[in-house]
PDB file of C-alpha atoms in Angstrom:
ATOM      1  CA  GLY H 642     -48.585 -79.062 -40.889  1.00 65.00           C
ATOM      2  CA  ALA H 643     -46.190 -80.730 -43.479  1.00 84.00           C
ATOM      3  CA  VAL H 644     -48.100 -79.414 -46.627  1.00 91.00           C
ATOM      4  CA  VAL H 645     -46.296 -79.891 -49.832  1.00 94.00           C
ATOM      5  CA  SER H 646     -47.867 -78.016 -52.927  1.00 96.00           C
ATOM      6  CA  GLN H 647     -46.995 -78.739 -56.754  1.00 97.00           C
ATOM      7  CA  HIS H 648     -47.686 -76.599 -59.636  1.00 97.00           C
ATOM      8  CA  PRO H 649     -49.190 -76.896 -62.101  1.00 97.00           C
ATOM      9  CA  SER H 650     -51.571 -79.735 -61.178  1.00 97.00           C
ATOM     10  CA  TRP H 651     -51.727 -80.727 -64.702  1.00 97.00           C
ATOM     11  CA  VAL H 652     -50.110 -79.550 -68.147  1.00 97.00           C
ATOM     12  CA  ILE H 653     -50.581 -80.487 -71.781  1.00 97.00           C
ATOM     13  CA  CYS H 654     -47.441 -79.708 -74.046  1.00 96.00           C
ATOM     14  CA  LYS H 655     -46.446 -80.502 -77.531  1.00 96.00           C
ATOM     15  CA  SER H 656     -43.738 -82.828 -78.203  1.00 97.00           C
ATOM     16  CA  GLY H 657     -40.362 -81.340 -78.123  1.00 97.00           C
ATOM     17  CA  THR H 658     -41.073 -78.486 -75.800  1.00 97.00           C
ATOM     18  CA  SER H 659     -39.989 -78.315 -72.143  1.00 97.00           C
ATOM     19  CA  VAL H 660     -42.239 -78.141 -69.032  1.00 97.00           C
ATOM     20  CA  LYS H 661     -41.276 -77.024 -65.545  1.00 97.00           C
ATOM     21  CA  ILE H 662     -42.927 -78.259 -62.538  1.00 97.00           C
ATOM     22  CA  GLU H 663     -42.543 -76.885 -59.017  1.00 97.00           C
ATOM     23  CA  CYS H 664     -42.619 -78.316 -55.639  1.00 96.00           C
ATOM     24  CA  ARG H 665     -43.076 -76.313 -52.505  1.00 95.00           C
ATOM     25  CA  SER H 666     -42.987 -77.072 -48.875  1.00 93.00           C
ATOM     26  CA  LEU H 667     -45.328 -74.592 -47.513  1.00 94.00           C
ATOM     27  CA  ASP H 668     -44.905 -74.895 -43.761  1.00 89.00           C
ATOM     28  CA  PHE H 669     -41.533 -76.480 -43.136  1.00 88.00           C
ATOM     29  CA  GLN H 670     -38.002 -76.419 -44.428  1.00 89.00           C
ATOM     30  CA  ALA H 671     -37.417 -79.459 -46.553  1.00 87.00           C
ATOM     31  CA  THR H 672     -33.658 -80.705 -46.460  1.00 82.00           C
ATOM     32  CA  THR H 673     -34.480 -83.022 -49.023  1.00 90.00           C
ATOM     33  CA  MET H 674     -37.096 -83.530 -51.881  1.00 93.00           C
ATOM     34  CA  PHE H 675     -37.823 -86.282 -53.909  1.00 94.00           C
ATOM     35  CA  TRP H 676     -39.305 -86.591 -57.505  1.00 96.00           C
ATOM     36  CA  TYR H 677     -41.316 -89.759 -58.628  1.00 96.00           C
ATOM     37  CA  ARG H 678     -43.040 -90.657 -61.729  1.00 95.00           C
ATOM     38  CA  GLN H 679     -45.874 -93.101 -61.642  1.00 94.00           C
ATOM     39  CA  PHE H 680     -47.518 -94.645 -64.783  1.00 91.00           C
ATOM     40  CA  PRO H 681     -51.259 -95.757 -64.693  1.00 87.00           C
ATOM     41  CA  LYS H 682     -51.750 -98.897 -62.278  1.00 82.00           C
ATOM     42  CA  GLN H 683     -48.062 -98.842 -61.403  1.00 85.00           C
ATOM     43  CA  SER H 684     -46.255 -98.203 -58.143  1.00 84.00           C
ATOM     44  CA  LEU H 685     -44.269 -94.967 -57.647  1.00 89.00           C
ATOM     45  CA  MET H 686     -40.782 -94.887 -59.328  1.00 90.00           C
ATOM     46  CA  LEU H 687     -38.232 -92.657 -57.645  1.00 92.00           C
ATOM     47  CA  MET H 688     -36.419 -90.575 -60.210  1.00 95.00           C
ATOM     48  CA  ALA H 689     -33.994 -88.471 -58.206  1.00 95.00           C
ATOM     49  CA  THR H 690     -33.192 -86.996 -54.749  1.00 93.00           C
ATOM     50  CA  SER H 691     -32.635 -83.330 -54.421  1.00 90.00           C
ATOM     51  CA  ASN H 692     -31.034 -81.673 -51.596  1.00 87.00           C
ATOM     52  CA  GLU H 693     -30.744 -77.767 -51.375  1.00 83.00           C
ATOM     53  CA  GLY H 694     -27.815 -76.269 -52.524  1.00 81.00           C
ATOM     54  CA  SER H 695     -26.361 -79.533 -54.250  1.00 84.00           C
ATOM     55  CA  LYS H 696     -26.603 -81.453 -57.358  1.00 87.00           C
ATOM     56  CA  ALA H 697     -29.614 -83.966 -57.586  1.00 91.00           C
ATOM     57  CA  THR H 698     -28.848 -87.674 -57.123  1.00 93.00           C
ATOM     58  CA  TYR H 699     -30.456 -89.551 -60.080  1.00 95.00           C
ATOM     59  CA  GLU H 700     -31.593 -93.264 -59.950  1.00 93.00           C
ATOM     60  CA  GLN H 701     -30.352 -95.762 -62.207  1.00 93.00           C
ATOM     61  CA  GLY H 702     -31.670 -95.301 -65.694  1.00 93.00           C
ATOM     62  CA  VAL H 703     -33.050 -91.850 -65.498  1.00 95.00           C
ATOM     63  CA  GLU H 704     -31.584 -89.385 -67.836  1.00 94.00           C
ATOM     64  CA  LYS H 705     -30.266 -86.362 -65.910  1.00 92.00           C
ATOM     65  CA  ASP H 706     -30.009 -84.182 -69.052  1.00 94.00           C
ATOM     66  CA  LYS H 707     -33.563 -84.714 -69.601  1.00 96.00           C
ATOM     67  CA  PHE H 708     -35.099 -84.321 -66.312  1.00 97.00           C
ATOM     68  CA  LEU H 709     -33.353 -81.362 -64.863  1.00 96.00           C
ATOM     69  CA  ILE H 710     -33.680 -80.684 -61.097  1.00 94.00           C
ATOM     70  CA  ASN H 711     -32.969 -77.586 -59.304  1.00 91.00           C
ATOM     71  CA  HIS H 712     -33.213 -77.332 -55.655  1.00 88.00           C
ATOM     72  CA  ALA H 713     -32.938 -73.556 -55.051  1.00 83.00           C
ATOM     73  CA  SER H 714     -34.172 -73.035 -51.491  1.00 89.00           C
ATOM     74  CA  LEU H 715     -35.220 -75.039 -48.465  1.00 88.00           C
ATOM     75  CA  THR H 716     -39.049 -74.730 -49.787  1.00 92.00           C
ATOM     76  CA  LEU H 717     -38.577 -75.013 -53.374  1.00 93.00           C
ATOM     77  CA  SER H 718     -37.434 -77.775 -55.944  1.00 94.00           C
ATOM     78  CA  THR H 719     -38.193 -77.655 -59.711  1.00 95.00           C
ATOM     79  CA  LEU H 720     -38.456 -80.436 -62.090  1.00 97.00           C
ATOM     80  CA  THR H 721     -37.937 -79.537 -65.745  1.00 97.00           C
ATOM     81  CA  VAL H 722     -38.675 -82.153 -68.518  1.00 97.00           C
ATOM     82  CA  THR H 723     -36.646 -80.945 -71.426  1.00 97.00           C
ATOM     83  CA  SER H 724     -37.685 -81.993 -75.074  1.00 96.00           C
ATOM     84  CA  ALA H 725     -40.725 -83.893 -73.897  1.00 96.00           C
ATOM     85  CA  HIS H 726     -42.145 -86.780 -75.880  1.00 96.00           C
ATOM     86  CA  PRO H 727     -45.310 -88.737 -75.491  1.00 96.00           C
ATOM     87  CA  GLU H 728     -43.664 -91.457 -73.601  1.00 95.00           C
ATOM     88  CA  ASP H 729     -42.869 -88.720 -70.972  1.00 96.00           C
ATOM     89  CA  SER H 730     -46.639 -88.681 -70.317  1.00 96.00           C
ATOM     90  CA  SER H 731     -47.020 -89.413 -66.726  1.00 96.00           C
ATOM     91  CA  PHE H 732     -48.023 -88.626 -63.192  1.00 97.00           C
ATOM     92  CA  TYR H 733     -44.950 -86.751 -61.589  1.00 98.00           C
ATOM     93  CA  ILE H 734     -45.137 -86.448 -57.712  1.00 97.00           C
ATOM     94  CA  CYS H 735     -42.826 -84.544 -55.392  1.00 96.00           C
ATOM     95  CA  SER H 736     -42.450 -85.252 -51.711  1.00 94.00           C
ATOM     96  CA  ALA H 737     -40.472 -83.534 -49.169  1.00 92.00           C
ATOM     97  CA  MET H 738     -38.686 -84.695 -45.858  1.00 87.00           C
ATOM     98  CA  GLN H 739     -38.235 -82.366 -42.935  1.00 78.00           C
ATOM     99  CA  GLY H 740     -34.837 -82.567 -41.130  1.00 68.00           C
ATOM    100  CA  ARG H 741     -33.798 -85.890 -40.257  1.00 64.00           C
ATOM    101  CA  ARG H 742     -37.310 -87.441 -40.188  1.00 67.00           C
ATOM    102  CA  TYR H 743     -37.715 -90.215 -42.624  1.00 71.00           C
ATOM    103  CA  GLU H 744     -41.314 -89.669 -43.413  1.00 78.00           C
ATOM    104  CA  GLN H 745     -42.063 -88.068 -46.586  1.00 85.00           C
ATOM    105  CA  TYR H 746     -45.081 -85.790 -47.352  1.00 90.00           C
ATOM    106  CA  PHE H 747     -46.174 -85.934 -50.883  1.00 93.00           C
ATOM    107  CA  GLY H 748     -47.338 -82.954 -53.109  1.00 96.00           C
ATOM    108  CA  PRO H 749     -50.658 -83.474 -54.939  1.00 96.00           C
ATOM    109  CA  GLY H 750     -48.838 -84.506 -58.258  1.00 97.00           C
ATOM    110  CA  THR H 751     -48.754 -82.963 -61.831  1.00 97.00           C
ATOM    111  CA  ARG H 752     -50.320 -84.840 -64.529  1.00 97.00           C
ATOM    112  CA  LEU H 753     -48.181 -84.275 -67.686  1.00 97.00           C
ATOM    113  CA  THR H 754     -49.689 -85.176 -71.182  1.00 97.00           C
ATOM    114  CA  VAL H 755     -47.363 -84.744 -74.117  1.00 97.00           C
ATOM    115  CA  THR H 756     -49.018 -84.657 -77.647  1.00 96.00           C
TER     116      THR H 756
ATOM    117  CA  GLN S 152     -36.447-110.563 -54.944  1.00 70.00           C
ATOM    118  CA  LYS S 153     -38.037-107.143 -54.520  1.00 78.00           C
ATOM    119  CA  GLU S 154     -36.960-104.884 -51.461  1.00 89.00           C
ATOM    120  CA  VAL S 155     -40.554-104.436 -50.232  1.00 93.00           C
ATOM    121  CA  GLU S 156     -43.143-106.920 -51.413  1.00 94.00           C
ATOM    122  CA  GLN S 157     -46.885-106.616 -51.043  1.00 95.00           C
ATOM    123  CA  ASN S 158     -49.709-108.561 -52.462  1.00 91.00           C
ATOM    124  CA  SER S 159     -51.407-106.587 -55.129  1.00 89.00           C
ATOM    125  CA  GLY S 160     -54.792-107.836 -54.034  1.00 89.00           C
ATOM    126  CA  PRO S 161     -57.767-106.694 -54.454  1.00 95.00           C
ATOM    127  CA  LEU S 162     -58.374-107.385 -50.928  1.00 96.00           C
ATOM    128  CA  SER S 163     -62.083-107.254 -50.449  1.00 97.00           C
ATOM    129  CA  VAL S 164     -63.713-106.718 -47.008  1.00 97.00           C
ATOM    130  CA  PRO S 165     -67.197-105.931 -45.785  1.00 97.00           C
ATOM    131  CA  GLU S 166     -67.833-102.674 -44.167  1.00 97.00           C
ATOM    132  CA  GLY S 167     -67.249-102.753 -40.531  1.00 97.00           C
ATOM    133  CA  ALA S 168     -64.637-105.569 -40.760  1.00 97.00           C
ATOM    134  CA  ILE S 169     -60.963-105.445 -40.083  1.00 98.00           C
ATOM    135  CA  ALA S 170     -58.966-105.262 -42.972  1.00 97.00           C
ATOM    136  CA  SER S 171     -55.254-106.849 -42.700  1.00 97.00           C
ATOM    137  CA  LEU S 172     -52.645-105.530 -45.076  1.00 97.00           C
ATOM    138  CA  ASN S 173     -49.188-107.248 -45.180  1.00 97.00           C
ATOM    139  CA  CYS S 174     -45.785-106.262 -46.046  1.00 96.00           C
ATOM    140  CA  THR S 175     -42.368-108.022 -46.245  1.00 96.00           C
ATOM    141  CA  TYR S 176     -38.881-106.490 -46.781  1.00 95.00           C
ATOM    142  CA  SER S 177     -35.583-107.856 -47.682  1.00 93.00           C
ATOM    143  CA  ASP S 178     -33.022-105.262 -46.063  1.00 90.00           C
ATOM    144  CA  ARG S 179     -32.354-106.241 -42.539  1.00 89.00           C
ATOM    145  CA  GLY S 180     -30.726-102.767 -42.185  1.00 88.00           C
ATOM    146  CA  SER S 181     -34.136-100.972 -42.572  1.00 89.00           C
ATOM    147  CA  GLN S 182     -35.143 -99.371 -39.418  1.00 87.00           C
ATOM    148  CA  SER S 183     -38.322 -97.352 -40.295  1.00 91.00           C
ATOM    149  CA  PHE S 184     -41.310 -98.287 -42.013  1.00 94.00           C
ATOM    150  CA  PHE S 185     -44.244 -96.518 -43.612  1.00 94.00           C
ATOM    151  CA  TRP S 186     -47.812 -97.051 -44.673  1.00 96.00           C
ATOM    152  CA  TYR S 187     -49.345 -94.534 -47.311  1.00 95.00           C
ATOM    153  CA  ARG S 188     -52.792 -94.501 -48.771  1.00 96.00           C
ATOM    154  CA  GLN S 189     -53.285 -93.634 -52.399  1.00 95.00           C
ATOM    155  CA  TYR S 190     -56.576 -92.855 -53.919  1.00 95.00           C
ATOM    156  CA  SER S 191     -57.104 -93.341 -57.703  1.00 92.00           C
ATOM    157  CA  GLY S 192     -55.495 -90.470 -59.320  1.00 91.00           C
ATOM    158  CA  LYS S 193     -54.262 -88.838 -56.291  1.00 94.00           C
ATOM    159  CA  SER S 194     -50.932 -88.802 -54.540  1.00 94.00           C
ATOM    160  CA  PRO S 195     -50.120 -90.960 -51.476  1.00 93.00           C
ATOM    161  CA  GLU S 196     -50.932 -89.606 -48.094  1.00 93.00           C
ATOM    162  CA  LEU S 197     -49.035 -90.927 -44.974  1.00 91.00           C
ATOM    163  CA  ILE S 198     -51.055 -92.876 -42.511  1.00 94.00           C
ATOM    164  CA  MET S 199     -48.508 -94.227 -40.111  1.00 92.00           C
ATOM    165  CA  PHE S 200     -44.879 -94.722 -39.527  1.00 92.00           C
ATOM    166  CA  ILE S 201     -43.288 -97.335 -37.140  1.00 94.00           C
ATOM    167  CA  TYR S 202     -39.820 -97.743 -36.059  1.00 91.00           C
ATOM    168  CA  SER S 203     -39.929-100.115 -33.014  1.00 92.00           C
ATOM    169  CA  ASN S 204     -40.999-103.849 -32.856  1.00 94.00           C
ATOM    170  CA  GLY S 205     -44.673-104.306 -31.860  1.00 95.00           C
ATOM    171  CA  ASP S 206     -47.715-102.454 -32.396  1.00 96.00           C
ATOM    172  CA  LYS S 207     -48.632 -98.745 -32.938  1.00 96.00           C
ATOM    173  CA  GLU S 208     -51.910 -97.682 -32.879  1.00 97.00           C
ATOM    174  CA  ASP S 209     -53.636 -94.504 -34.211  1.00 95.00           C
ATOM    175  CA  GLY S 210     -57.486 -94.234 -34.393  1.00 96.00           C
ATOM    176  CA  ARG S 211     -58.588 -97.048 -36.288  1.00 97.00           C
ATOM    177  CA  PHE S 212     -55.124 -98.077 -37.885  1.00 98.00           C
ATOM    178  CA  THR S 213     -52.678-100.182 -36.128  1.00 98.00           C
ATOM    179  CA  ALA S 214     -49.262-100.752 -37.669  1.00 97.00           C
ATOM    180  CA  GLN S 215     -47.246-104.071 -36.618  1.00 97.00           C
ATOM    181  CA  LEU S 216     -43.630-104.633 -36.959  1.00 97.00           C
ATOM    182  CA  ASN S 217     -41.641-107.775 -36.479  1.00 96.00           C
ATOM    183  CA  LYS S 218     -38.063-107.155 -37.507  1.00 94.00           C
ATOM    184  CA  ALA S 219     -37.098-110.730 -36.801  1.00 94.00           C
ATOM    185  CA  SER S 220     -39.588-111.753 -39.422  1.00 94.00           C
ATOM    186  CA  GLN S 221     -38.954-108.748 -41.473  1.00 95.00           C
ATOM    187  CA  TYR S 222     -42.693-108.279 -41.685  1.00 95.00           C
ATOM    188  CA  VAL S 223     -44.966-105.191 -41.427  1.00 97.00           C
ATOM    189  CA  SER S 224     -48.629-104.944 -41.357  1.00 97.00           C
ATOM    190  CA  LEU S 225     -51.397-102.338 -41.043  1.00 98.00           C
ATOM    191  CA  LEU S 226     -54.764-103.293 -39.511  1.00 98.00           C
ATOM    192  CA  ILE S 227     -57.892-101.075 -40.412  1.00 98.00           C
ATOM    193  CA  ARG S 228     -60.703-101.616 -37.955  1.00 98.00           C
ATOM    194  CA  ASP S 229     -64.244-100.820 -38.640  1.00 98.00           C
ATOM    195  CA  SER S 230     -63.480-100.531 -42.413  1.00 98.00           C
ATOM    196  CA  GLN S 231     -65.429 -97.861 -44.347  1.00 97.00           C
ATOM    197  CA  PRO S 232     -66.051 -97.621 -48.116  1.00 97.00           C
ATOM    198  CA  SER S 233     -63.990 -94.539 -47.996  1.00 96.00           C
ATOM    199  CA  ASP S 234     -61.176 -96.551 -47.043  1.00 97.00           C
ATOM    200  CA  SER S 235     -61.113 -98.166 -50.683  1.00 97.00           C
ATOM    201  CA  ALA S 236     -57.738 -97.352 -52.002  1.00 97.00           C
ATOM    202  CA  THR S 237     -54.268 -98.689 -52.712  1.00 96.00           C
ATOM    203  CA  TYR S 238     -52.114 -98.894 -49.539  1.00 97.00           C
ATOM    204  CA  LEU S 239     -48.242 -98.777 -50.097  1.00 96.00           C
ATOM    205  CA  CYS S 240     -45.740 -99.868 -47.593  1.00 96.00           C
ATOM    206  CA  ALA S 241     -42.337 -98.357 -47.733  1.00 94.00           C
ATOM    207  CA  SER S 242     -39.013 -98.967 -45.879  1.00 93.00           C
ATOM    208  CA  GLU S 243     -36.315 -96.587 -45.285  1.00 87.00           C
ATOM    209  CA  ARG S 244     -32.967 -97.220 -46.893  1.00 79.00           C
ATOM    210  CA  THR S 245     -30.110 -94.426 -46.752  1.00 77.00           C
ATOM    211  CA  ASP S 246     -32.224 -91.431 -46.610  1.00 74.00           C
ATOM    212  CA  LYS S 247     -34.847 -92.504 -49.254  1.00 84.00           C
ATOM    213  CA  LEU S 248     -37.994 -94.787 -49.193  1.00 88.00           C
ATOM    214  CA  ILE S 249     -38.319 -98.031 -51.048  1.00 90.00           C
ATOM    215  CA  PHE S 250     -42.101 -98.574 -51.804  1.00 91.00           C
ATOM    216  CA  GLY S 251     -43.818-101.725 -52.299  1.00 93.00           C
ATOM    217  CA  THR S 252     -46.147-102.070 -55.528  1.00 91.00           C
ATOM    218  CA  GLY S 253     -49.269-101.457 -52.978  1.00 94.00           C
ATOM    219  CA  THR S 254     -52.134-103.721 -52.032  1.00 96.00           C
ATOM    220  CA  ARG S 255     -55.673-102.414 -53.447  1.00 96.00           C
ATOM    221  CA  LEU S 256     -58.343-102.575 -50.662  1.00 97.00           C
ATOM    222  CA  GLN S 257     -61.977-102.648 -51.526  1.00 97.00           C
ATOM    223  CA  VAL S 258     -64.372-102.163 -48.818  1.00 97.00           C
ATOM    224  CA  PHE S 259     -68.018-103.075 -49.745  1.00 95.00           C
ATOM    225  CA  PRO S 260     -71.203-101.996 -48.095  1.00 93.00           C
TER     226      PRO S 260
END
């Protein structure tokens, strides 16, 4: 149990375009989903917390107009990187939390390359 | 001071030995602690979580929590080369996890 999927697993896009990443909890309802970014050889950086049906809570320094998060249902959250630039190239990982349990289950990640 | 601190390593141990990974945290209000394993280029996978003082064992893994000392550790018995990865410690704070920077473990044959 506790399987989280992400799509796509990797994407290459041109500078200035937008990219949407989907995160799905496959076998449980995720009350809360999280979006992280990880640069090479660095730790996870939490970008935002997403609750179903409400606006995402962004961490300090994360541009909410650039990283649009939608949590449409208890099994789906999306992250849209708008007007992507090469510095947005990174490994984006979502995770999901089930109910009031604090353990998070991670998706396999999406590697974004902006050229 | 970082909220969750780990030695970045690498920690090198021979195959079959016990690997001991340590983590300290600063927020005394944290109640739940987690260990994740992350292979290079992959996302983290949950190994164990611990809420109570003392030891918690699961197969070759033992998590230890000492709230008075604000210290969490993970022991891996009979270490295998396949255990070579980065181990992330995390504490819970207001419904989100705070991660340490991770300790890289190398198990050599």
